[in-house]
Coordinates of C-alpha atoms in Angstrom, one line a residue:
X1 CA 86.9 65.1 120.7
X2 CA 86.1 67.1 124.2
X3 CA 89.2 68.0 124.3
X4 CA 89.8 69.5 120.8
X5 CA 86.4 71.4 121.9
X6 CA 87.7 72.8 125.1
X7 CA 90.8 73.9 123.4
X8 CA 89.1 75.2 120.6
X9 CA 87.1 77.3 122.8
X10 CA 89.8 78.3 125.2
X11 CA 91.8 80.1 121.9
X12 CA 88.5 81.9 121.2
X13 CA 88.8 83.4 124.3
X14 CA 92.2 84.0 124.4
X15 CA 92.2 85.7 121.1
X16 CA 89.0 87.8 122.1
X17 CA 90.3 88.7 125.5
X18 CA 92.2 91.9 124.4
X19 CA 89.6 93.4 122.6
X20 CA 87.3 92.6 125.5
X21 CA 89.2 94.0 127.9
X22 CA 89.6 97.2 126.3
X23 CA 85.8 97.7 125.7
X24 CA 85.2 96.9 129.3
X25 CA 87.8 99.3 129.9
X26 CA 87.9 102.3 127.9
X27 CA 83.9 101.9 126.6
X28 CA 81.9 100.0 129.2
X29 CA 82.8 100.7 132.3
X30 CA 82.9 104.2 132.3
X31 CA 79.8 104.8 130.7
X32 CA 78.7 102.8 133.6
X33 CA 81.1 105.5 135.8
X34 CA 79.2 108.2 134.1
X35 CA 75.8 107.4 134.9
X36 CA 77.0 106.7 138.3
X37 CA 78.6 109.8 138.8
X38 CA 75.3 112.2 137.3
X39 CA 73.7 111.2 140.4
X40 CA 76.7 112.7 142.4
X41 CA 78.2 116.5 143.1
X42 CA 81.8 114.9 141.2
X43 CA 84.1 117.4 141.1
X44 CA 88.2 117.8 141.0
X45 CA 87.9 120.2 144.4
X46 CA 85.6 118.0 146.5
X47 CA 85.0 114.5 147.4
X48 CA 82.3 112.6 145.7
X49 CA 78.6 113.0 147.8
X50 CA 75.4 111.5 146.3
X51 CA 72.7 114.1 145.8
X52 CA 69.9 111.9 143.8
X53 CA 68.4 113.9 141.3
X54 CA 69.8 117.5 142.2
X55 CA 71.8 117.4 138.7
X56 CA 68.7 116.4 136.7
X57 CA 66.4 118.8 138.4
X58 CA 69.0 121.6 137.6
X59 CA 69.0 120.8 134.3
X60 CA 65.1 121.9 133.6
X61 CA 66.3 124.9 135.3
X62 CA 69.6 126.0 133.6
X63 CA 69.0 128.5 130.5
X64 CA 72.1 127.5 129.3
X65 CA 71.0 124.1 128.6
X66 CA 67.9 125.4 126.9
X67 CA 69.8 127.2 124.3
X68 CA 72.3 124.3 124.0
X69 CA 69.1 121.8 123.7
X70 CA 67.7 124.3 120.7
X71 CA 71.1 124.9 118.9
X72 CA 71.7 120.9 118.9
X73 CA 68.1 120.8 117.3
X74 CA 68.6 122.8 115.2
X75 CA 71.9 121.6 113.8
X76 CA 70.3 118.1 113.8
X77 CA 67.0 119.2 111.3
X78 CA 69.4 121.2 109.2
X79 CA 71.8 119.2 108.8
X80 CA 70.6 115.5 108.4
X81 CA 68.0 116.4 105.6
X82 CA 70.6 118.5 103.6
X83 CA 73.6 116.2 104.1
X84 CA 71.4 112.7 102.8
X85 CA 70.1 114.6 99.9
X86 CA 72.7 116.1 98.6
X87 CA 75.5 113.2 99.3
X88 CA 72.8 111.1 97.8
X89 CA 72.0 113.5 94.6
X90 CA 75.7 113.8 94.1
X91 CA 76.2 109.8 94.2
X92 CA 73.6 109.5 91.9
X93 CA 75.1 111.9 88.7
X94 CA 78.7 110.2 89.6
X95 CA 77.3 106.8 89.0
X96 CA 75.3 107.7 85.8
X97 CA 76.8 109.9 83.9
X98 CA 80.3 110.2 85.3
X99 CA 82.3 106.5 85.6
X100 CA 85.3 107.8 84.4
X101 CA 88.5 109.7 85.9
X102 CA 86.2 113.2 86.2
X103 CA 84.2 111.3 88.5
X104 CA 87.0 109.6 90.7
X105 CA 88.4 113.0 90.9
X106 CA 85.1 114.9 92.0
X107 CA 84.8 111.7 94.7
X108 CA 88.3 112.0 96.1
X109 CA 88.1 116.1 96.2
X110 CA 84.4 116.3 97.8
X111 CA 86.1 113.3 100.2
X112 CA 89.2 115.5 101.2
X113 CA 87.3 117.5 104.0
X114 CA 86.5 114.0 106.0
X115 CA 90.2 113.2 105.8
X116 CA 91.0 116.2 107.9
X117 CA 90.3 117.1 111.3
X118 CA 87.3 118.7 112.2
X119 CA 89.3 121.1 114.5
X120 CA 91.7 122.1 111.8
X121 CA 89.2 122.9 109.5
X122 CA 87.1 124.8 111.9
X123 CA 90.3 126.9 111.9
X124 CA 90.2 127.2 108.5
X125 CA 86.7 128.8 107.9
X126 CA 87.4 130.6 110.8
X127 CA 89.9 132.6 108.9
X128 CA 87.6 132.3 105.5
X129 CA 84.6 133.8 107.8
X130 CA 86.4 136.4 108.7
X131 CA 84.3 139.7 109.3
X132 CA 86.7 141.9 107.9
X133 CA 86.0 143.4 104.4
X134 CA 89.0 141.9 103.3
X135 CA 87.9 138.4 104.5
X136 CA 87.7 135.2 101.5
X137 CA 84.2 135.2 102.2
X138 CA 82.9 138.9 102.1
X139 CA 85.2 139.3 99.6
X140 CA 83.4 137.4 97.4
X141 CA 80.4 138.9 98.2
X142 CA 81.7 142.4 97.4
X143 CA 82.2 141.0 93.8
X144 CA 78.1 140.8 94.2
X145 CA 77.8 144.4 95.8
X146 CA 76.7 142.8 99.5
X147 CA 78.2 144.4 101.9
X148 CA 80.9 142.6 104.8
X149 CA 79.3 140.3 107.1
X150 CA 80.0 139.5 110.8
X151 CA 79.5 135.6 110.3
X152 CA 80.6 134.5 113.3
X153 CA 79.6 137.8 115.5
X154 CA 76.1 137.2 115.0
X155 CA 73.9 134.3 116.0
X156 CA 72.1 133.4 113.4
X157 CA 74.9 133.8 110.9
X158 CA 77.0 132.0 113.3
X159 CA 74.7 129.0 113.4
X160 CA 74.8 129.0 110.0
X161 CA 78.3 129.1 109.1
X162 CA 78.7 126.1 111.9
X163 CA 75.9 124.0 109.4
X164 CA 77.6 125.1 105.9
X165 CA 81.2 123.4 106.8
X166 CA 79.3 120.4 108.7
X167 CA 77.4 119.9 105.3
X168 CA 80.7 120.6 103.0
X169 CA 82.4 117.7 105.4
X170 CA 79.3 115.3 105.8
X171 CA 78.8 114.9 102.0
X172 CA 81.9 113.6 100.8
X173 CA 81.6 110.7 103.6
X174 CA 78.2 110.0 102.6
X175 CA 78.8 110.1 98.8
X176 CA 80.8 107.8 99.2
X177 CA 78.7 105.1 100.9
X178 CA 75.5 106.2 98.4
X179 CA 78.3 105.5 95.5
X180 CA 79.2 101.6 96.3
X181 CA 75.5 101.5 97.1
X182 CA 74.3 102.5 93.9
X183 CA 77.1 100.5 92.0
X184 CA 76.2 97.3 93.7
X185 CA 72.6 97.7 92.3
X186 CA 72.6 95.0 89.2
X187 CA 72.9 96.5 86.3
X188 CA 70.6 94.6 84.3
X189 CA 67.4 96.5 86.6
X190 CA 68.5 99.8 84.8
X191 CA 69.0 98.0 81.7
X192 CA 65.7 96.5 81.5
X193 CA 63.8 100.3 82.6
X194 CA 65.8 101.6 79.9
X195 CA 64.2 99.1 77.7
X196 CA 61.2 100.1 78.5
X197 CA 61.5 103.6 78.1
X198 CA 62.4 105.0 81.4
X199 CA 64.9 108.1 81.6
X200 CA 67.7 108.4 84.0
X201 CA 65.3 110.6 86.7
X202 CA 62.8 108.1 86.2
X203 CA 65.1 105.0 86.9
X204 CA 66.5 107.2 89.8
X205 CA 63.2 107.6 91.8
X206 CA 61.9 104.3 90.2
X207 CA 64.7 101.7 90.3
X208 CA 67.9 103.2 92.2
X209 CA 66.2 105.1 95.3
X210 CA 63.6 102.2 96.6
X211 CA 66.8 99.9 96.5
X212 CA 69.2 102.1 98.9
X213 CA 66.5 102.5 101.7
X214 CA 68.8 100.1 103.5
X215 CA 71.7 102.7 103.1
X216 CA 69.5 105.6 103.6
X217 CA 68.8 104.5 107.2
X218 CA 72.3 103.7 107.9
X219 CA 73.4 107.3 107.0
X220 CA 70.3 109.0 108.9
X221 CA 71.1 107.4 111.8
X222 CA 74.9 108.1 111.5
X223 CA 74.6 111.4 110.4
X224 CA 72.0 112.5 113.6
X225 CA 74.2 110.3 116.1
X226 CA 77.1 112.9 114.9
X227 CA 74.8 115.9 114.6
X228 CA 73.6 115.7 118.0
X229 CA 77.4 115.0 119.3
X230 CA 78.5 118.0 117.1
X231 CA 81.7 119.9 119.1
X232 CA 84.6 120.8 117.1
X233 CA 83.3 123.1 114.8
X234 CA 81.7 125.2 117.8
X235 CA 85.0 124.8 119.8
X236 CA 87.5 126.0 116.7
X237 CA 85.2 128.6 115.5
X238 CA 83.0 130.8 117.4
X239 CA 83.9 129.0 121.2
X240 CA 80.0 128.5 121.6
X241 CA 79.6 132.4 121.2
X242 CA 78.1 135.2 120.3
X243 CA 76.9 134.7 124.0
X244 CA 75.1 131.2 123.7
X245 CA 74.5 131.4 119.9
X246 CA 76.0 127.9 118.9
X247 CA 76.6 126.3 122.2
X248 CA 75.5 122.9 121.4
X249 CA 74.9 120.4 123.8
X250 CA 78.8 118.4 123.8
X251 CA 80.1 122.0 124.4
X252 CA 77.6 122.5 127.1
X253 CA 79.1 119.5 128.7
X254 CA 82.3 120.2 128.0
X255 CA 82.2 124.0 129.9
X256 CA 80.0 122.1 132.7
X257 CA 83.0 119.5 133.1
X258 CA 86.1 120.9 132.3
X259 CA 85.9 124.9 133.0
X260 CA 83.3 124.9 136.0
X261 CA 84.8 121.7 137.2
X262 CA 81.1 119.9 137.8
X263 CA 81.4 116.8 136.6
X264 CA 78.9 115.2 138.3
X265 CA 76.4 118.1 136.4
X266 CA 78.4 117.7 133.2
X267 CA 77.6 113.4 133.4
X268 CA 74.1 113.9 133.9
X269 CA 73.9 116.6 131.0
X270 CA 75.9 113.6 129.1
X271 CA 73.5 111.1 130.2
X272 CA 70.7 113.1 129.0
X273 CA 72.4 113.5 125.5
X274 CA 73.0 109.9 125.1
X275 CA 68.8 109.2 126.0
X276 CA 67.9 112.0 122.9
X277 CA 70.4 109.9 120.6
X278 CA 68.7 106.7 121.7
X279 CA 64.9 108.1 121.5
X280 CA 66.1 109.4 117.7
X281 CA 68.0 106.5 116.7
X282 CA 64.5 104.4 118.3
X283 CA 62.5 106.7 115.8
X284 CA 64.2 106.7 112.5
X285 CA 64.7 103.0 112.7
X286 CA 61.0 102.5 113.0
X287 CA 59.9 105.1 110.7
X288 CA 62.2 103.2 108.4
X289 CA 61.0 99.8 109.4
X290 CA 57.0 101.1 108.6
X291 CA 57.8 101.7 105.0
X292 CA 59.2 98.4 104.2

């Protein structure tokens, strides 16, 4: 019997092995490197000296990094409270009044945008954005009598461009997880409020809504971890510009590490990222945890 027991337990770690030793590999060991290295001046054209908290301290000094910190901000209120209600809103009409092959259909199109890569369709609405008069966009508006914007010449329009095509990708992943959600609700709890009088926005806020605050804190908590890690769009579509108008924090990082070269700077800006996902991953969870 001992030896079944040892044998049983040496295929569990043979089989887990692999998988181990790429997460030690390729996840925990170098975020273990990178914390490491914020506390040094890493860089490809010098050797590796410790300098304590030089990288930190610089940090509280670099304007850059101010904007960055506000634009990531930003991006994160804006988009987590529009993405969850919308996705949700949307999941909620599909799964009353739409169970049919309308529904599938608006699903699978509103879903299309998450199949794709962030990149490419940066590149897309880059071309949509366009500030010439003849641009999808402005064009559209014309029909309206407003004149041509600069979208992504201007800050504020910039940021806001960046926010509409996060949303317009965000929702359709979302949707998705608010639609099983919904669907696995039992049927007989809407039946039974139907009974007794309740229309559908009634058994929405009454019956559907208190029973997906399990979901609703899985996609808050997804949705800010990507909001606050938000690069591609800003990469593909305005390069972080006008000047420092939508340079969010990942691109910060990403200019520290691979254009200056400053890696060391660029893990301890990573570092500090990874402590603001933390602290509001920490938050929602409790918030969430208080009203249940």
């Amino acid at each position: 019997m001992k030896k079944k027991k040892l044998k049983d337990l040496f295929t569990g770690y043979a089989f887990s092995a692999p998988s181990t030793l790429l997460l030690l590999t390729f996840l925990i060991i170098p975020i273990f490197m990178v914390f490491y290295f914020s506390f040094t001046n890493y860089s490809a054209k010098q050797n590796v000296d410790w300098v304590g908290l030089r990288n930190y301290l610089r940090i509280l000094k670099d304007p850059a990094v101010r904007y960055a910190l506000k634009n990531t901000l930003l991006f994160v209120l804006v988009q987590v409270p529009l993405v969850t209600v919308l996705s949700l809103a949307v999941a909620g009409i599909l799964a009353q009044q739409h169970r049919n092959r309308f529904g599938s259909f608006v699903r699978s199109a509103l879903f299309v945008p998450v199949v794709c890569s962030l990149t490419l369709l940066g590149s897309v609405w880059y071309y949509l954005f366009s500030s010439d008069p003849s641009g999808v966009v402005n064009t559209v508006l014309s029909w309206f009598g407003i004149a041509a914007v600069d979208w992504l010449g201007q800050g504020n329009t910039a940021m806001a461009a960046l926010c509409f095509v996060n949303i317009v990708r965000s929702v359709g992943y979302f949707l998705v997880i608010y639609y099983a959600a919904i669907m696995d609700i039992p049927r007989s709890y809407l039946e039974a409020a139907e009974v007794d009088g309740a229309n559908r926005i009634q058994q929405f806020f009454h019956i559907i809504l208190p029973n997906l605050k399990g979901t609703t804190n899985f996609v808050v908590v997804i949705n800010t971890i990507w909001a606050f890690q938000s690069f591609d769009l800003a990469y593909s579509m305005t390069r972080g510009g006008p000047g420092y108008g939508t340079t969010t924090m990942i691109y910060r990082i990403y200019q520290e590490g691979f254009w200056n070269w400053k890696m060391g700077y660029a893990c301890a800006l990573a570092v500090m990222l990874f402590l603001m996902i933390l602290t509001a991953s920490g938050i929602i969870k409790r918030i969430f945890r208080a009203d249940s």
